[in-house]
Amino acid sequence: MPLTPSQIEIVRSTAPTLQEHGTAITSEFYGTMLNEVPDLNNIFNHTNQVTGHQSQALAGALLAYATHIDDLGVLSPTVEKICHKHASLYVQPQHYEVVGTYLLRAMGTVLGAALMPDVLEAWEAAYWQLANTMSNREAQMYGDAEGWRDSRQFRIARKVPESSEIISFYLEPIDGEALPGFLPGQYISVKTHVPRLGYSQPRQYSLSDAPHPECYRISVSRHSGRQIDSSKAREHPGYVSNLLHDERQEGDIIAVSRPAGEFYLDPAASSNAPVVLICSGVGVTPMIAMLKSLLARKSSRRISFIHRARTTGVRAFGDEIRAATEMHANVTSAVFIGTPVDGQDVKGVDYHFAGNADLRILDKERDLCLDDERTEYFVCGTEKFMRVIGTSLLDMGVGQDRINMEVFGTGPTPL
């Protein structure tokens, strides 16, 4: 049932409380639920629990929900993003039952007597309004999955180093059946057992190649972080990325989800508008898929590839991007290297600019395609990188509706 006007007003009135106590509520929620329902540890990202990123992201989502409870259309992009993530993890209606129980309990634990019965009732109704919306959308995604309704077993066919930090994994389904296509920019969830934790962990990795019916390619950056055993660590080595790099070998089997994700470029679209792909670090992975997908279709669209990396040693796909610019007149590239090595890195060959990515020094037409008001921009990298790039594009007169961003991890896009 829809919320009553009085319930809408009650939920909206709790925004200041969520602003103050939201993270305490969500931390209590995750801690209690994962302790009492340990099977859910196979779904939730343990690293995001340790760092607090997941609690902070959920607290922000609850605050946004309360703030816009009478205008939920504002939250549609965020809800769609979450539904894609849930679908890649095969979240089911019964999971919403568990989450609802523990979330409302956490509100009571943190707020105590301040959580009046009418407030609890309003939030219960609000929770189920959102949960049913999301569950229905996810059911639609499962219905469109052509029978792929759970993780499939894939074999690591090849491991190919792309840089000092990134390895590509070529994954083939062990059932030998042709793989469905995907839209470049989308990701798959990879799930593997983590002995140190005693349960499986899923991670989402962008597909880093054009679609092929026989295999998927992901390119995984090793996350070093801080020491796992440090009680004060707010970030630490990625369990799955290090395990994939060091322990999973060619021939090993891992579980893989159907491709998902609302950040993508449709290479089959009839548009001939220019495309500018801007990325930093491992944010190159969805962008190389977009580039190669457009080229596979022999697209005549102008394509500009702008990439920033700390060093040439950690930069991935340099050869692939260089080959694309040499073989296709409609493709250009601009490479920023934070710290070029004197006597080793050649300007004009290994990189074009030293330092951080600064759009202001690029050619406005050749690199940024600002001469065409239809140009689409795709940006992927750290939150700080995307905020800087997004602000620069806005300052140059690019409409926000033409700027598409992908965040690796939890939380909203920074623009």
Coordinates of C-alpha atoms in Angstrom, one line a residue:
M1 CA 0.0 0.0 0.0
P2 CA 1.2 3.5 -0.7
L3 CA 2.2 5.7 2.2
T4 CA -0.4 8.0 3.6
P5 CA 0.2 11.8 3.6
S6 CA 0.9 11.7 7.3
Q7 CA 3.4 8.9 6.9
I8 CA 5.2 10.8 4.2
E9 CA 5.4 13.8 6.4
I10 CA 6.7 11.7 9.3
V11 CA 9.4 10.1 7.2
R12 CA 10.5 13.5 5.8
S13 CA 10.7 14.9 9.3
T14 CA 13.2 12.3 10.3
A15 CA 15.8 13.6 7.9
P16 CA 17.7 15.6 10.6
T17 CA 17.8 12.6 12.8
L18 CA 19.3 10.5 10.0
Q19 CA 21.8 13.3 9.3
E20 CA 23.0 12.9 12.9
H21 CA 22.6 9.2 13.6
G22 CA 22.4 7.6 10.1
T23 CA 25.8 6.0 10.2
A24 CA 25.4 4.7 13.7
I25 CA 22.1 3.1 12.6
T26 CA 23.6 1.5 9.5
S27 CA 26.7 0.3 11.3
E28 CA 24.5 -1.4 14.0
F29 CA 22.3 -2.8 11.2
Y30 CA 25.2 -4.5 9.3
G31 CA 27.1 -5.6 12.4
T32 CA 24.0 -7.4 13.9
M33 CA 22.6 -8.8 10.7
L34 CA 25.9 -10.3 9.4
N35 CA 26.6 -11.8 12.8
E36 CA 23.2 -13.4 13.2
V37 CA 22.6 -14.3 9.6
P38 CA 26.2 -15.3 8.6
D39 CA 25.2 -16.7 5.2
L40 CA 24.7 -13.1 4.0
N41 CA 28.5 -12.7 4.3
N42 CA 28.6 -14.5 1.0
I43 CA 26.8 -11.5 -0.6
F44 CA 28.0 -8.4 1.2
N45 CA 31.5 -7.0 0.5
H46 CA 33.6 -7.6 3.6
T47 CA 36.1 -4.9 2.7
N48 CA 33.3 -2.2 2.5
Q49 CA 32.2 -3.3 6.0
V50 CA 35.7 -2.9 7.4
T51 CA 36.3 0.5 5.8
G52 CA 32.8 1.7 6.7
H53 CA 32.1 2.6 3.1
Q54 CA 29.0 0.4 3.0
S55 CA 27.5 1.9 6.2
Q56 CA 28.2 5.4 5.0
A57 CA 26.6 4.7 1.6
L58 CA 23.5 3.2 3.1
A59 CA 23.2 6.1 5.6
G60 CA 23.4 8.5 2.7
A61 CA 20.7 6.5 0.8
L62 CA 18.4 6.6 3.8
L63 CA 18.8 10.3 4.2
A64 CA 18.2 10.9 0.5
Y65 CA 15.1 8.7 0.7
A66 CA 13.7 10.6 3.6
T67 CA 14.5 13.9 2.0
H68 CA 12.8 13.0 -1.3
I69 CA 10.0 10.8 0.0
D70 CA 7.4 12.8 -1.8
D71 CA 9.4 13.1 -5.1
L72 CA 11.0 9.7 -5.6
G73 CA 11.6 10.3 -9.3
V74 CA 14.7 12.2 -8.1
L75 CA 16.1 8.9 -6.8
S76 CA 15.3 6.9 -9.9
P77 CA 18.9 6.8 -11.3
T78 CA 20.3 5.7 -7.9
V79 CA 17.6 3.0 -7.5
E80 CA 18.3 1.7 -11.0
K81 CA 22.1 1.5 -10.2
I82 CA 21.4 -0.4 -7.0
C83 CA 19.0 -2.8 -8.8
H84 CA 21.6 -3.7 -11.3
K85 CA 24.1 -4.4 -8.5
H86 CA 21.5 -6.5 -6.7
A87 CA 20.7 -8.4 -9.9
S88 CA 24.4 -9.2 -10.4
L89 CA 24.4 -10.7 -6.9
Y90 CA 21.1 -12.5 -7.4
V91 CA 19.3 -10.8 -4.5
Q92 CA 15.9 -12.4 -3.8
P93 CA 12.7 -11.2 -2.2
Q94 CA 13.5 -13.1 1.0
H95 CA 16.6 -11.0 1.4
Y96 CA 14.5 -7.9 1.6
E97 CA 12.6 -9.5 4.5
V98 CA 15.8 -10.0 6.4
V99 CA 17.1 -6.5 5.7
G100 CA 13.9 -4.9 6.7
T101 CA 13.8 -6.7 10.0
Y102 CA 17.3 -5.8 11.0
L103 CA 17.2 -2.2 9.7
L104 CA 14.1 -1.3 11.7
R105 CA 15.6 -3.1 14.7
A106 CA 18.8 -1.0 14.3
M107 CA 16.7 2.2 14.3
G108 CA 15.2 1.2 17.6
T109 CA 18.5 0.2 19.1
V110 CA 20.2 3.5 18.2
L111 CA 17.3 5.9 18.7
G112 CA 15.6 4.2 21.7
A113 CA 12.6 6.0 23.0
A114 CA 13.0 8.7 20.4
L115 CA 11.6 6.1 17.8
M116 CA 8.0 6.7 18.5
P117 CA 5.5 4.0 17.4
D118 CA 4.1 6.2 14.6
V119 CA 7.6 6.9 13.3
L120 CA 8.5 3.2 13.3
E121 CA 5.2 2.4 11.5
A122 CA 5.9 5.1 8.9
W123 CA 9.4 3.9 8.3
E124 CA 8.2 0.3 8.0
A125 CA 5.8 1.4 5.3
A126 CA 8.4 3.5 3.6
Y127 CA 10.9 0.6 3.6
W128 CA 8.5 -1.8 2.0
Q129 CA 7.4 0.8 -0.6
L130 CA 11.1 1.0 -1.8
A131 CA 11.8 -2.7 -1.3
N132 CA 8.8 -3.8 -3.4
T133 CA 9.8 -1.3 -6.1
M134 CA 13.4 -2.7 -6.2
S135 CA 12.3 -6.3 -6.0
N136 CA 9.9 -5.9 -8.9
R137 CA 12.6 -4.2 -11.0
E138 CA 15.1 -7.0 -10.2
A139 CA 12.4 -9.7 -11.0
Q140 CA 12.1 -8.0 -14.4
M141 CA 15.9 -8.2 -14.9
Y142 CA 15.8 -11.9 -14.0
G143 CA 13.0 -12.5 -16.5
D144 CA 15.1 -10.9 -19.2
A145 CA 18.1 -13.0 -18.4
E146 CA 17.2 -15.9 -20.8
G147 CA 17.5 -18.5 -18.2
W148 CA 20.7 -17.2 -16.6
R149 CA 19.2 -16.7 -13.1
D150 CA 22.1 -17.7 -10.9
S151 CA 25.9 -17.7 -11.1
R152 CA 27.5 -19.9 -13.8
Q153 CA 30.7 -21.7 -13.6
F154 CA 33.5 -20.2 -15.7
R155 CA 37.1 -21.4 -16.3
I156 CA 40.0 -19.0 -16.2
A157 CA 41.3 -19.7 -19.8
R158 CA 44.1 -17.1 -19.7
K159 CA 45.8 -14.7 -17.4
V160 CA 47.5 -11.8 -19.2
P161 CA 49.5 -9.1 -17.4
E162 CA 48.5 -5.7 -18.7
S163 CA 50.7 -3.6 -16.4
S164 CA 52.6 -3.9 -13.1
E165 CA 49.2 -3.8 -11.3
I166 CA 46.6 -5.1 -13.7
I167 CA 46.0 -8.6 -15.0
S168 CA 43.4 -9.6 -17.6
F169 CA 41.4 -12.7 -17.0
Y170 CA 39.8 -14.5 -20.0
L171 CA 36.8 -16.4 -18.7
E172 CA 35.1 -19.2 -20.6
P173 CA 31.8 -20.9 -19.5
I174 CA 32.4 -24.6 -18.6
D175 CA 29.1 -25.5 -20.2
G176 CA 30.4 -24.4 -23.5
E177 CA 27.3 -22.4 -24.4
A178 CA 27.5 -19.1 -26.3
L179 CA 27.6 -16.1 -24.0
P180 CA 25.0 -13.3 -24.3
G181 CA 26.2 -9.9 -25.5
F182 CA 26.5 -6.9 -23.2
L183 CA 26.7 -3.2 -23.5
P184 CA 30.2 -1.9 -23.1
G185 CA 30.6 -0.3 -19.7
Q186 CA 28.7 -3.1 -18.0
Y187 CA 30.2 -5.5 -15.4
I188 CA 30.0 -9.0 -14.1
S189 CA 30.1 -10.2 -10.6
V190 CA 32.9 -12.7 -9.8
K191 CA 32.4 -14.8 -6.7
T192 CA 35.2 -17.0 -5.2
H193 CA 35.9 -18.5 -1.9
V194 CA 38.2 -16.5 0.4
P195 CA 39.9 -18.9 2.8
R196 CA 41.0 -16.2 5.1
L197 CA 37.4 -15.2 5.7
G198 CA 35.9 -18.7 5.5
Y199 CA 33.2 -17.7 3.0
S200 CA 32.8 -16.5 -0.5
Q201 CA 33.0 -12.9 -1.7
P202 CA 31.6 -11.3 -4.8
R203 CA 33.2 -8.4 -6.6
Q204 CA 32.1 -6.5 -9.7
Y205 CA 34.6 -6.1 -12.5
S206 CA 33.9 -4.2 -15.7
L207 CA 34.1 -6.2 -18.9
S208 CA 37.2 -4.9 -20.7
D209 CA 36.7 -6.1 -24.3
A210 CA 34.1 -6.0 -27.0
P211 CA 31.5 -8.8 -26.7
H212 CA 32.6 -12.3 -27.8
P213 CA 30.3 -15.3 -27.7
E214 CA 33.1 -17.6 -26.3
C215 CA 34.5 -15.6 -23.4
Y216 CA 34.4 -12.6 -21.2
R217 CA 37.5 -10.5 -20.3
I218 CA 37.9 -8.6 -17.1
S219 CA 41.0 -6.7 -16.0
V220 CA 41.7 -6.7 -12.3
S221 CA 43.9 -4.2 -10.5
R222 CA 45.7 -5.4 -7.4
H223 CA 44.5 -3.4 -4.4
S224 CA 47.4 -3.1 -2.0
G225 CA 45.9 -0.8 0.7
R226 CA 47.0 -1.2 4.3
Q227 CA 47.6 -4.2 6.4
I228 CA 44.5 -6.3 6.9
D229 CA 45.3 -7.1 10.5
S230 CA 45.6 -3.4 11.6
S231 CA 42.6 -2.6 13.8
K232 CA 43.0 1.1 12.8
A233 CA 43.0 0.4 9.1
R234 CA 40.3 2.2 7.1
E235 CA 41.3 0.4 3.9
H236 CA 43.2 -2.7 3.4
P237 CA 44.4 -5.1 0.6
G238 CA 41.5 -6.3 -1.5
Y239 CA 40.8 -9.9 -0.6
V240 CA 39.5 -10.9 -4.0
S241 CA 41.9 -8.9 -6.2
N242 CA 45.0 -10.3 -4.5
L243 CA 43.6 -13.8 -4.5
L244 CA 42.9 -13.6 -8.2
H245 CA 46.4 -12.2 -8.9
D246 CA 48.3 -14.6 -6.7
E247 CA 46.3 -17.8 -6.3
R248 CA 43.7 -18.3 -9.1
Q249 CA 45.5 -19.9 -12.0
E250 CA 44.6 -20.8 -15.6
G251 CA 42.2 -23.7 -15.4
D252 CA 40.6 -22.7 -12.1
I253 CA 36.9 -22.3 -11.8
I254 CA 35.0 -19.3 -10.5
A255 CA 31.4 -18.3 -10.4
V256 CA 30.2 -15.5 -12.7
S257 CA 27.0 -13.5 -13.0
R258 CA 25.3 -12.3 -16.1
P259 CA 26.4 -8.8 -17.2
A260 CA 24.7 -5.9 -15.6
G261 CA 25.1 -2.2 -15.0
E262 CA 23.4 1.1 -16.0
F263 CA 26.6 2.8 -17.1
Y264 CA 27.2 1.9 -20.7
L265 CA 27.5 3.2 -24.3
D266 CA 25.3 1.6 -26.9
P267 CA 27.5 1.0 -30.0
A268 CA 24.5 0.0 -32.0
A269 CA 22.8 3.4 -31.5
S270 CA 22.0 5.3 -34.6
S271 CA 23.7 8.4 -33.3
N272 CA 26.9 9.7 -35.0
A273 CA 27.7 12.1 -32.2
P274 CA 31.4 12.2 -31.1
V275 CA 32.4 10.2 -28.0
V276 CA 35.0 11.3 -25.5
L277 CA 36.2 8.6 -23.1
I278 CA 38.0 10.0 -20.0
C279 CA 39.5 7.7 -17.4
S280 CA 42.2 7.3 -14.8
G281 CA 43.9 4.2 -13.5
V282 CA 41.8 1.0 -13.7
G283 CA 38.9 3.2 -14.8
V284 CA 40.3 2.4 -18.2
T285 CA 38.5 -1.0 -18.2
P286 CA 35.0 0.0 -19.2
M287 CA 36.4 2.6 -21.6
I288 CA 38.6 0.1 -23.6
A289 CA 35.4 -2.0 -24.0
M290 CA 33.6 1.0 -25.4
L291 CA 36.4 1.8 -27.8
K292 CA 36.8 -1.8 -29.0
S293 CA 33.0 -2.2 -29.4
L294 CA 32.7 0.9 -31.5
L295 CA 35.6 -0.2 -33.7
A296 CA 34.2 -3.8 -34.0
R297 CA 31.1 -2.2 -35.5
K298 CA 33.2 0.0 -37.8
S299 CA 31.7 3.1 -36.3
S300 CA 32.6 6.4 -38.0
R301 CA 31.9 8.4 -34.8
R302 CA 34.8 10.6 -33.7
I303 CA 36.3 8.9 -30.6
S304 CA 38.7 10.6 -28.2
F305 CA 40.4 8.5 -25.6
I306 CA 41.9 10.5 -22.6
H307 CA 43.7 8.4 -20.0
R308 CA 45.7 9.4 -16.9
A309 CA 47.9 7.0 -15.0
R310 CA 50.5 7.4 -12.2
T311 CA 53.3 5.9 -14.3
T312 CA 53.7 4.2 -17.6
G313 CA 54.5 1.0 -15.7
V314 CA 51.0 0.9 -14.1
R315 CA 49.2 2.0 -17.2
A316 CA 47.2 -0.7 -19.0
F317 CA 46.2 -1.2 -22.6
G318 CA 48.7 1.4 -23.9
D319 CA 49.4 -0.8 -27.0
E320 CA 45.7 -1.4 -27.7
I321 CA 44.9 2.3 -27.6
R322 CA 48.0 3.3 -29.6
A323 CA 47.1 0.7 -32.3
A324 CA 43.5 2.0 -32.5
T325 CA 44.7 5.6 -33.1
E326 CA 47.2 4.4 -35.8
M327 CA 44.7 2.2 -37.6
H328 CA 41.6 4.4 -37.4
A329 CA 41.5 8.0 -38.6
N330 CA 38.4 8.7 -36.4
V331 CA 40.3 7.8 -33.1
T332 CA 42.6 10.1 -31.2
S333 CA 44.2 9.8 -27.8
A334 CA 45.8 12.0 -25.1
V335 CA 47.8 10.4 -22.3
F336 CA 48.6 12.0 -19.0
I337 CA 51.4 10.3 -16.9
G338 CA 51.7 11.6 -13.3
T339 CA 55.4 10.9 -13.1
P340 CA 57.3 10.2 -16.3
V341 CA 60.7 8.5 -16.0
D342 CA 63.5 10.6 -17.5
G343 CA 65.4 8.7 -20.1
Q344 CA 62.7 6.0 -20.3
D345 CA 59.4 7.6 -21.1
V346 CA 59.3 9.4 -24.4
K347 CA 56.9 12.3 -24.7
G348 CA 54.8 12.0 -27.8
V349 CA 55.3 8.2 -27.8
D350 CA 54.7 6.9 -24.2
Y351 CA 52.7 9.9 -23.1
H352 CA 51.6 13.4 -24.1
F353 CA 51.3 15.4 -20.9
A354 CA 53.0 15.1 -17.4
G355 CA 51.0 15.5 -14.2
N356 CA 47.3 15.3 -13.4
A357 CA 44.7 15.3 -16.1
D358 CA 43.9 18.9 -17.0
L359 CA 41.3 19.3 -19.7
R360 CA 42.1 23.0 -20.1
I361 CA 45.4 22.1 -21.9
L362 CA 43.8 19.8 -24.4
D363 CA 42.7 20.7 -27.9
K364 CA 39.1 21.8 -27.6
E365 CA 38.1 20.3 -30.9
R366 CA 40.5 17.4 -31.5
D367 CA 40.6 16.0 -27.9
L368 CA 37.3 17.3 -26.3
C369 CA 35.1 17.6 -29.4
L370 CA 33.6 20.8 -27.9
D371 CA 32.7 21.9 -31.5
D372 CA 29.8 19.5 -31.5
E373 CA 27.1 20.1 -28.9
R374 CA 25.9 16.4 -29.3
T375 CA 29.2 15.0 -28.0
E376 CA 28.8 12.3 -25.3
Y377 CA 31.3 12.1 -22.4
F378 CA 32.0 9.0 -20.4
V379 CA 34.2 9.4 -17.2
C380 CA 35.5 6.7 -14.9
G381 CA 38.1 6.9 -12.1
T382 CA 38.5 7.9 -8.5
E383 CA 35.8 10.1 -7.0
K384 CA 38.2 13.0 -6.9
F385 CA 39.2 12.5 -10.5
M386 CA 35.6 12.4 -11.7
R387 CA 34.6 15.5 -9.6
V388 CA 37.5 17.5 -11.2
I389 CA 36.7 16.3 -14.7
G390 CA 33.0 16.8 -14.4
T391 CA 33.4 20.3 -13.0
S392 CA 35.8 21.1 -15.9
L393 CA 33.3 19.9 -18.5
L394 CA 30.5 21.9 -16.9
D395 CA 32.7 25.0 -16.9
M396 CA 33.3 24.4 -20.6
G397 CA 29.6 24.5 -21.3
V398 CA 28.9 20.8 -21.5
G399 CA 25.4 19.9 -20.3
Q400 CA 25.2 17.6 -17.3
D401 CA 22.9 15.3 -19.3
R402 CA 25.8 14.5 -21.7
I403 CA 28.2 13.6 -18.9
N404 CA 28.1 9.9 -17.8
M405 CA 30.1 8.7 -14.8
E406 CA 30.8 5.3 -13.2
V407 CA 31.9 4.9 -9.6
F408 CA 33.8 1.8 -8.7
G409 CA 32.4 1.0 -5.3
T410 CA 29.6 2.4 -3.1
G411 CA 28.0 5.8 -3.1
P412 CA 26.6 8.2 -5.7
T413 CA 28.4 9.8 -8.6
P414 CA 30.3 12.9 -7.5
L415 CA 28.7 15.4 -10.0

